[in-house]
XYZ file of C-alpha atoms in Angstrom:
116
model
C -63.421 5.555 -14.405
C -64.644 4.434 -11.022
C -67.758 2.463 -10.023
C -68.576 4.094 -6.704
C -71.516 1.731 -6.070
C -69.430 -1.441 -6.175
C -69.960 -3.923 -3.353
C -66.285 -3.365 -2.454
C -66.931 0.377 -2.066
C -65.009 1.503 -5.137
C -63.946 -0.281 -8.310
C -61.509 1.169 -10.858
C -62.490 0.308 -14.439
C -59.915 2.571 -16.111
C -57.102 4.943 -15.350
C -55.059 6.715 -18.014
C -52.420 9.388 -17.480
C -49.518 11.334 -18.991
C -51.711 12.453 -21.864
C -49.809 15.265 -23.632
C -51.496 18.652 -23.052
C -51.864 19.320 -26.786
C -54.092 16.240 -27.262
C -57.792 17.078 -27.435
C -59.140 13.540 -27.837
C -58.219 9.880 -27.478
C -58.789 7.237 -30.120
C -61.430 4.618 -29.401
C -60.353 1.091 -28.508
C -57.030 1.902 -26.867
C -54.840 -1.218 -26.577
C -55.043 -2.996 -23.230
C -51.390 -2.257 -22.502
C -49.625 -0.255 -19.799
C -47.602 1.885 -22.222
C -49.274 3.597 -25.164
C -47.916 5.926 -27.843
C -46.623 9.407 -26.938
C -45.749 8.331 -23.380
C -49.394 7.817 -22.374
C -49.812 5.172 -19.660
C -52.700 3.117 -18.268
C -53.053 1.765 -14.757
C -53.776 -1.832 -13.854
C -57.529 -1.718 -13.169
C -59.319 -3.598 -10.405
C -59.857 -6.508 -12.814
C -56.055 -6.937 -12.662
C -55.371 -5.797 -16.240
C -54.262 -2.559 -17.862
C -56.716 -0.599 -19.981
C -60.432 0.026 -20.036
C -62.929 -2.541 -18.783
C -66.535 -1.459 -19.184
C -69.441 -1.819 -16.765
C -70.727 -5.291 -16.053
C -74.377 -6.309 -16.048
C -75.244 -5.212 -12.542
C -78.704 -6.043 -11.246
C -79.031 -2.499 -9.905
C -78.070 0.840 -11.338
C -74.485 1.866 -10.510
C -72.894 5.301 -10.492
C -69.773 5.597 -12.652
C -67.499 8.582 -12.123
C -65.118 9.923 -14.772
C -62.564 12.383 -13.393
C -60.278 14.317 -15.740
C -57.382 16.256 -14.203
C -54.916 18.740 -15.655
C -51.547 18.226 -13.975
C -48.488 20.446 -13.767
C -46.103 17.652 -14.823
C -45.914 14.177 -16.322
C -45.970 11.515 -13.605
C -43.239 9.015 -12.816
C -44.878 5.917 -11.327
C -43.966 2.236 -11.200
C -44.674 0.069 -14.253
C -47.527 -1.929 -12.665
C -49.208 1.038 -10.992
C -52.850 0.802 -9.982
C -55.463 3.480 -9.327
C -54.275 4.088 -5.769
C -50.676 4.556 -6.955
C -51.871 7.038 -9.564
C -53.857 9.092 -7.054
C -50.849 9.238 -4.717
C -48.581 10.392 -7.566
C -51.104 13.073 -8.585
C -51.245 14.589 -5.100
C -50.046 18.200 -5.210
C -49.952 18.310 -9.027
C -53.623 18.879 -9.951
C -54.200 22.263 -11.610
C -57.859 21.738 -12.574
C -60.328 18.873 -12.662
C -63.719 17.994 -14.103
C -66.051 15.217 -12.965
C -68.776 13.467 -14.948
C -71.147 11.091 -13.159
C -73.153 8.566 -15.140
C -75.550 5.834 -14.090
C -75.724 2.431 -15.721
C -77.367 -0.882 -14.910
C -79.634 -3.559 -16.298
C -82.176 -1.792 -18.444
C -85.685 -1.726 -17.067
C -88.696 -0.065 -18.600
C -87.980 3.645 -18.868
C -84.341 3.327 -17.757
C -81.033 3.447 -19.548
C -77.858 5.453 -19.450
C -78.216 8.823 -17.784
C -75.665 11.568 -17.263
C -75.683 14.054 -14.386
């Protein structure tokens, strides 16, 4: 999950990989650890910690991008990998991908979460 409207240009809130192909869903509240069950791994996000870190209370609406990729193999990356390391390791292994863009920010009259 990437905040593409961050003041730094891009901010990784979550990266998870090596999800077995037979899995059709993930449990809520995954532990904030690098290594999960079944060989699933999480990157160190831009907050400096592994696992999911949700949107902060921005004063303006931000665009959050979720990208899901099917890969042709499980990835071998260093233990403390970050989002950039993950993208480099994925290069040449993406079979298919889907992108969901959402918008979130401080709620004003008539505004809230929207999905496009």
